[in-house]
mmCIF file of C-alpha atoms in Angstrom:
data_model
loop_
_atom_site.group_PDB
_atom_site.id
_atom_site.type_symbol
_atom_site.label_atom_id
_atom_site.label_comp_id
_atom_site.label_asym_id
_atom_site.label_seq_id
_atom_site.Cartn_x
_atom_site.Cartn_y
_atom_site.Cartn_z
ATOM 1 C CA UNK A 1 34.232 155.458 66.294
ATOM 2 C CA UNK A 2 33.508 152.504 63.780
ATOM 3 C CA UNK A 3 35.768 150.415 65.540
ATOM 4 C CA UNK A 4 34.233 150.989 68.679
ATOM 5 C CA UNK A 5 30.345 150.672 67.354
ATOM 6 C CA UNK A 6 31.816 146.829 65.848
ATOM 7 C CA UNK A 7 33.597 146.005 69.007
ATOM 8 C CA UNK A 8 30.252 147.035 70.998
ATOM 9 C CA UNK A 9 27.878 144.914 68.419
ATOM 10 C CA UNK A 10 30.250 141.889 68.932
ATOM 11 C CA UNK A 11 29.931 141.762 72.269
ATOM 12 C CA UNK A 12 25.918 141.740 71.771
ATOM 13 C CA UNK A 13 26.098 139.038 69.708
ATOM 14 C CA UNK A 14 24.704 135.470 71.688
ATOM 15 C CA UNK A 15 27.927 133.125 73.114
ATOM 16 C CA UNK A 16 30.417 136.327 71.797
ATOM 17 C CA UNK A 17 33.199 137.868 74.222
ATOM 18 C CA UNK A 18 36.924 138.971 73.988
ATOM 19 C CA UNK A 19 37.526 137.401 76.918
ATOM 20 C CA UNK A 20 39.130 133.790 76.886
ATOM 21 C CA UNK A 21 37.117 130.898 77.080
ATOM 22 C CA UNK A 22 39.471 129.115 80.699
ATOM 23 C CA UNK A 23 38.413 126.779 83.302
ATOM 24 C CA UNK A 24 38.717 128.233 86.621
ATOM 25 C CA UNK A 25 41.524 126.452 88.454
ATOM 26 C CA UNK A 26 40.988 126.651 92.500
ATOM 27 C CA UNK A 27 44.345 127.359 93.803
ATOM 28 C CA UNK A 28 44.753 124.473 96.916
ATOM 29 C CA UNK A 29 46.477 125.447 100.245
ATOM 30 C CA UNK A 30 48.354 123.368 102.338
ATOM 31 C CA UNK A 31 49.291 123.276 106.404
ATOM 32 C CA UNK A 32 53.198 122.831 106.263
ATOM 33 C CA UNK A 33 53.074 121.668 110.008
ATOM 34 C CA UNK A 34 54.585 118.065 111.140
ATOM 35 C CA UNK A 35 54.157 117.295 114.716
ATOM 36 C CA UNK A 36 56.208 115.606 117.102
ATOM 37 C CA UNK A 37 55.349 112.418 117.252
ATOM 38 C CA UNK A 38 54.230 110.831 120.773
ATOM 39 C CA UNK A 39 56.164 107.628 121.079
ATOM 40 C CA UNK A 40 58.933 110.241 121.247
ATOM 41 C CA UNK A 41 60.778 110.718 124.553
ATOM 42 C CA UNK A 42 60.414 114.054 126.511
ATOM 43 C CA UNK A 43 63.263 114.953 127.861
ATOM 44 C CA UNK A 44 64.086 117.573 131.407
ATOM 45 C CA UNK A 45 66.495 120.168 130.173
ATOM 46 C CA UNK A 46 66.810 123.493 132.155
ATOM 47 C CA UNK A 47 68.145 126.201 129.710
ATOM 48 C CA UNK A 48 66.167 128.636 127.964
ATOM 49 C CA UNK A 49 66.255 129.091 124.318
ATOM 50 C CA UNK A 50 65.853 131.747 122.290
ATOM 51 C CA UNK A 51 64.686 131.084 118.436
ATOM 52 C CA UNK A 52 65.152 134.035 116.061
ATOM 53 C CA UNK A 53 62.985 134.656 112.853
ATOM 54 C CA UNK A 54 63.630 131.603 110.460
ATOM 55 C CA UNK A 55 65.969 132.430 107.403
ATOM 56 C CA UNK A 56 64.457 131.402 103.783
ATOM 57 C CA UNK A 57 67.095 130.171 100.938
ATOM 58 C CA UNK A 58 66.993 131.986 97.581
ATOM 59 C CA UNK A 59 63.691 130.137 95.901
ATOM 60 C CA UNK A 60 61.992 129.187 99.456
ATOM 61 C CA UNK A 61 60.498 132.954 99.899
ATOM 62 C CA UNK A 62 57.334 131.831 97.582
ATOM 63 C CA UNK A 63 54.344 129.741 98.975
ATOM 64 C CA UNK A 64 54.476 127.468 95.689
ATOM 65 C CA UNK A 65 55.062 123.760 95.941
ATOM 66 C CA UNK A 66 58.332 123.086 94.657
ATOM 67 C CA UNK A 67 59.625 119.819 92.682
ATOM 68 C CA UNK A 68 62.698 118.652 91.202
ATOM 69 C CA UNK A 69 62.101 117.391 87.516
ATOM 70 C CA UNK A 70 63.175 114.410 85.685
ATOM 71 C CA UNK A 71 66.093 116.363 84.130
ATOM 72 C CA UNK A 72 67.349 117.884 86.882
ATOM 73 C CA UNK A 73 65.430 121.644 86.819
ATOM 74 C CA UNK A 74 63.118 123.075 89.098
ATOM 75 C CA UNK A 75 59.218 123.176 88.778
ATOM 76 C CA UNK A 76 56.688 125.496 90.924
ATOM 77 C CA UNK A 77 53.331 124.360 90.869
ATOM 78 C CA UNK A 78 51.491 126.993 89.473
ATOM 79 C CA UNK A 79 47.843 126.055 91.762
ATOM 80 C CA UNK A 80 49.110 124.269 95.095
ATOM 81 C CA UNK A 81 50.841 126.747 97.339
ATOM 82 C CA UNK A 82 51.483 126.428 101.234
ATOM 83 C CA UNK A 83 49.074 128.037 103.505
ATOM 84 C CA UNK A 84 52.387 130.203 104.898
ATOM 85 C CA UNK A 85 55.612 131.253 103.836
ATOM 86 C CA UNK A 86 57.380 128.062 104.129
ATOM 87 C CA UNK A 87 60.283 129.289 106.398
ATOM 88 C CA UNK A 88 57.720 130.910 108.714
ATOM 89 C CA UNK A 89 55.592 127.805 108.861
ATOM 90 C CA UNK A 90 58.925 125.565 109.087
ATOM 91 C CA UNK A 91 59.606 127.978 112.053
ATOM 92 C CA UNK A 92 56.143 127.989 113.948
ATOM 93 C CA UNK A 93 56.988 123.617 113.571
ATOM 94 C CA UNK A 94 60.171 123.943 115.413
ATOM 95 C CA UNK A 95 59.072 126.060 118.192
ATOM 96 C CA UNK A 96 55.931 123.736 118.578
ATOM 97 C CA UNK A 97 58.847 120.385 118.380
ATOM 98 C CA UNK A 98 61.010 121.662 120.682
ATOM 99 C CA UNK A 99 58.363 122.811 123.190
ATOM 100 C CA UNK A 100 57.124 119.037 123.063
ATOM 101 C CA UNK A 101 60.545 117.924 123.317
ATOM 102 C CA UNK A 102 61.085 119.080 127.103
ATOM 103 C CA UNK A 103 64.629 119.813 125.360
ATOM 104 C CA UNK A 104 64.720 123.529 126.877
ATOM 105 C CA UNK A 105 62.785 124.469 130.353
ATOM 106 C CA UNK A 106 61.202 127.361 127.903
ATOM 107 C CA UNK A 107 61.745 128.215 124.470
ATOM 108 C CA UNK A 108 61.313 132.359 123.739
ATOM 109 C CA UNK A 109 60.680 134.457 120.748
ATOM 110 C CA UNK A 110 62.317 137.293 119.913
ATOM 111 C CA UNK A 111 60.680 140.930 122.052
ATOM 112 C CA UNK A 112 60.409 138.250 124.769
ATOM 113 C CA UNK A 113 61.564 139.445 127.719
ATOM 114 C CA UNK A 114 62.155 136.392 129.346
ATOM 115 C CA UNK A 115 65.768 135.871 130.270
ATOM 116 C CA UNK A 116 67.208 132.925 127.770
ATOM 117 C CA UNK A 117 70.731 131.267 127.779
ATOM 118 C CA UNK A 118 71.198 129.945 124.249
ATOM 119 C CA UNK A 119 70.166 131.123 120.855
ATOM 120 C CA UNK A 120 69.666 129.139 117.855
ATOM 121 C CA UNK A 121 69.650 130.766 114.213
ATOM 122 C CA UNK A 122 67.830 129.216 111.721
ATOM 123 C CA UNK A 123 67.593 128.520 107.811
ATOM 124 C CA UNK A 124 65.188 126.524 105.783
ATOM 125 C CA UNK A 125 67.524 125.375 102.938
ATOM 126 C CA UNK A 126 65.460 122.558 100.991
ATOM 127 C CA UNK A 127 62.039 121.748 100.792
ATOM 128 C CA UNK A 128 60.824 120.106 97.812
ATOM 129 C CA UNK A 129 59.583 117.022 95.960
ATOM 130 C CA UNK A 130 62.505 115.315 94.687
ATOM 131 C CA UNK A 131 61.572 112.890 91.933
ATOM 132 C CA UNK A 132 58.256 110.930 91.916
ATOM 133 C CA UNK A 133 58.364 109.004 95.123
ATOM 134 C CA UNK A 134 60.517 111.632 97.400
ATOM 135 C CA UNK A 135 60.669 114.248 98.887
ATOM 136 C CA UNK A 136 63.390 116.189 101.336
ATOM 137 C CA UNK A 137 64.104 118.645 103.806
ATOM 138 C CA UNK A 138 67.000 120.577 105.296
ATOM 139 C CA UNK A 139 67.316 122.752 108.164
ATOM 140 C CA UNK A 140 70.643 124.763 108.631
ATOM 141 C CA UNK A 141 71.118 125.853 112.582
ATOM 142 C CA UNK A 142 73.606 127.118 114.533
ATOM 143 C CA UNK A 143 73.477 127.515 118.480
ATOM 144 C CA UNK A 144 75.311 129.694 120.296
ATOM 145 C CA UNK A 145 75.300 131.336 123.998
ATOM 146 C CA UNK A 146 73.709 134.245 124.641
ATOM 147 C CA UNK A 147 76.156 136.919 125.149
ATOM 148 C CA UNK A 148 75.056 138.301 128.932
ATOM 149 C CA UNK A 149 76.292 134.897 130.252
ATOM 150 C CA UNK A 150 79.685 136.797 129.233
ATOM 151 C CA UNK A 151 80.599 134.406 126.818
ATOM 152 C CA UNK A 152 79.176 134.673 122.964
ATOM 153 C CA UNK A 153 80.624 131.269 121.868
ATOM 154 C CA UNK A 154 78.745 128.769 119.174
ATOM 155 C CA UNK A 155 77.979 125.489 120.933
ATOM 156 C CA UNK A 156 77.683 123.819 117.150
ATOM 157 C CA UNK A 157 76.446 124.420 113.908
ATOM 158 C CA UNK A 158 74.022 121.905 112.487
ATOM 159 C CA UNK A 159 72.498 120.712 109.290
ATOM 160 C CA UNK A 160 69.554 118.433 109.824
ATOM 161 C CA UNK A 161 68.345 116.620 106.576
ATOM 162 C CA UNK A 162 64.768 114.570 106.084
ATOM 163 C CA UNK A 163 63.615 112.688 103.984
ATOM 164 C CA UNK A 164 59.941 110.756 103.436
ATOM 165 C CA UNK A 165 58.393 109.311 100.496
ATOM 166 C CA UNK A 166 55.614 110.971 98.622
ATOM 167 C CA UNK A 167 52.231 108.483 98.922
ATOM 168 C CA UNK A 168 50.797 108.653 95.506
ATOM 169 C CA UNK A 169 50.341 111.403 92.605
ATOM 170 C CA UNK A 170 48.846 114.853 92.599
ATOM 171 C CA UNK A 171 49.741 118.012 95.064
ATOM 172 C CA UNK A 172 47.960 117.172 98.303
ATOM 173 C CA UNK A 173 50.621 113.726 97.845
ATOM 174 C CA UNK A 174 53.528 116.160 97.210
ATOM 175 C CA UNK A 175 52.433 118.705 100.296
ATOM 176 C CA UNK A 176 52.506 115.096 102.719
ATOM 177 C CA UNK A 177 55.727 113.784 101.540
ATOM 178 C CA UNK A 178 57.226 117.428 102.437
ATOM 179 C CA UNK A 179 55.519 117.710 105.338
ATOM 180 C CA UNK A 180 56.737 114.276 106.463
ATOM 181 C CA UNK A 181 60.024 115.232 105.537
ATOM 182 C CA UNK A 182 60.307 118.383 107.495
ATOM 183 C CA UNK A 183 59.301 116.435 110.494
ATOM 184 C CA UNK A 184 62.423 114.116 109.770
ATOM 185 C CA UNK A 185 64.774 116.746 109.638
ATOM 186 C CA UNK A 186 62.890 118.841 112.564
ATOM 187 C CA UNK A 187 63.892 115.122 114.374
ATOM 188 C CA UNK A 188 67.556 114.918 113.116
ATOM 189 C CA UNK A 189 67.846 118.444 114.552
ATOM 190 C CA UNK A 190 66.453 118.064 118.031
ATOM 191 C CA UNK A 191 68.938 114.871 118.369
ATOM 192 C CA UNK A 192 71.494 117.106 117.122
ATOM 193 C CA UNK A 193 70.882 119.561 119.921
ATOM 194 C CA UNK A 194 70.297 116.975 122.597
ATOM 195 C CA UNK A 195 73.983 115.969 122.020
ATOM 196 C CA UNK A 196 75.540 119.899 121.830
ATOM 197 C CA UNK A 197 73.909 120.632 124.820
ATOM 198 C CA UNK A 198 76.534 118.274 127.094
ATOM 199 C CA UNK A 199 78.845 120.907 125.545
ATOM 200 C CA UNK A 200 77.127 124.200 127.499
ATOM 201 C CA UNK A 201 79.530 124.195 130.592
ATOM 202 C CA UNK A 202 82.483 124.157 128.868
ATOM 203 C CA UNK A 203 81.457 127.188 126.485
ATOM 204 C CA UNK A 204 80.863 129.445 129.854
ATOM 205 C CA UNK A 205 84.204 128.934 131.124
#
């Protein structure tokens, strides 16, 4: 009862309180979505894909920016996150790519009831800041064709790397350089398609 008379005169006191005396740190959000660039060519293709749910690596299921220390070891910024899940965002950027790509005559989610031809599975494997001035990106993919053409056979499997460097200090630097280097690997995987899809006739037979 003492104690608790002491601890309520305390807080009484002028400029006393238990609490910490800490800053508040606004925690900063960032889009994780590249676009295709418009120079780009669009090309006429005439299958329909099907892109299922993009697959997170261990360490990617948490919005926090990631970098790659000096030594080696892995740092999560503890105030600059991504707006999304990064392999959701990384997914919604693919579908977006591809649709500007003209790469597919429609590209489907999954519930669709659209009737599709191919189906690509996808993993986000890497996407961090890797040193001061870098950052990278990797895509894992692996297309295949759907099974009601009567023939479940994977066209190829792919791993699409970018890279991009990081255009000064701070987080909203580190959120552009991945960014930037998601959109090089979201590249190096549509050119990757563009030359498995030559391949499609051959896997029906």
């Amino acid at each position: 009862m003492i104690r608790r008379m002491m601890l309520l005169g305390a807080l009484a006191l002028p400029g006393c309180s238990v609490l910490p005396d800490r800053p508040y740190i606004e925690t900063q959000r960032f889009p994780l979505a590249p676009a295709r660039p418009a120079g780009l060519p669009r090309r006429g293709g005439r299958e329909v894909l099907l892109i299922r749910d993009m697959r997170a690596a261990p360490g990617l299921d948490t919005r926090g920016l990631r970098s790659i220390r000096a030594d080696g070891t892995l740092a999560i910024a503890p105030y600059a996150e991504w707006a999304a899940l990064p392999a959701e965002a990384a997914e919604a950027a693919l579908r977006d790519w591809l649709r500007g790509s003209g790469l597919f005559a429609a590209i489907a989610a999954p519930g669709s009831r659209l009737t599709h031809s191919l189906v690509l599975e996808t993993e986000l494997l890497t996407l961090e800041q890797d040193g001061p001035a870098s950052a990278r990106a990797a895509i894992a993919a692996l297309l295949v064709v759907d099974s009601t053409l009567g023939a479940n056979r994977v066209l190829g499997q792919i791993v699409a790397r970018g890279a991009a460097p990081v255009p000064g200090a701070g987080s909203a630097a580190a959120a552009s350089g991945m960014v930037a280097a998601l959109g090089a690997a979201l590249a190096a995987l549509e050119t990757e398609l563009a030359t498995l899809l030559p391949g499609l006739t051959t896997a029906r037979r």
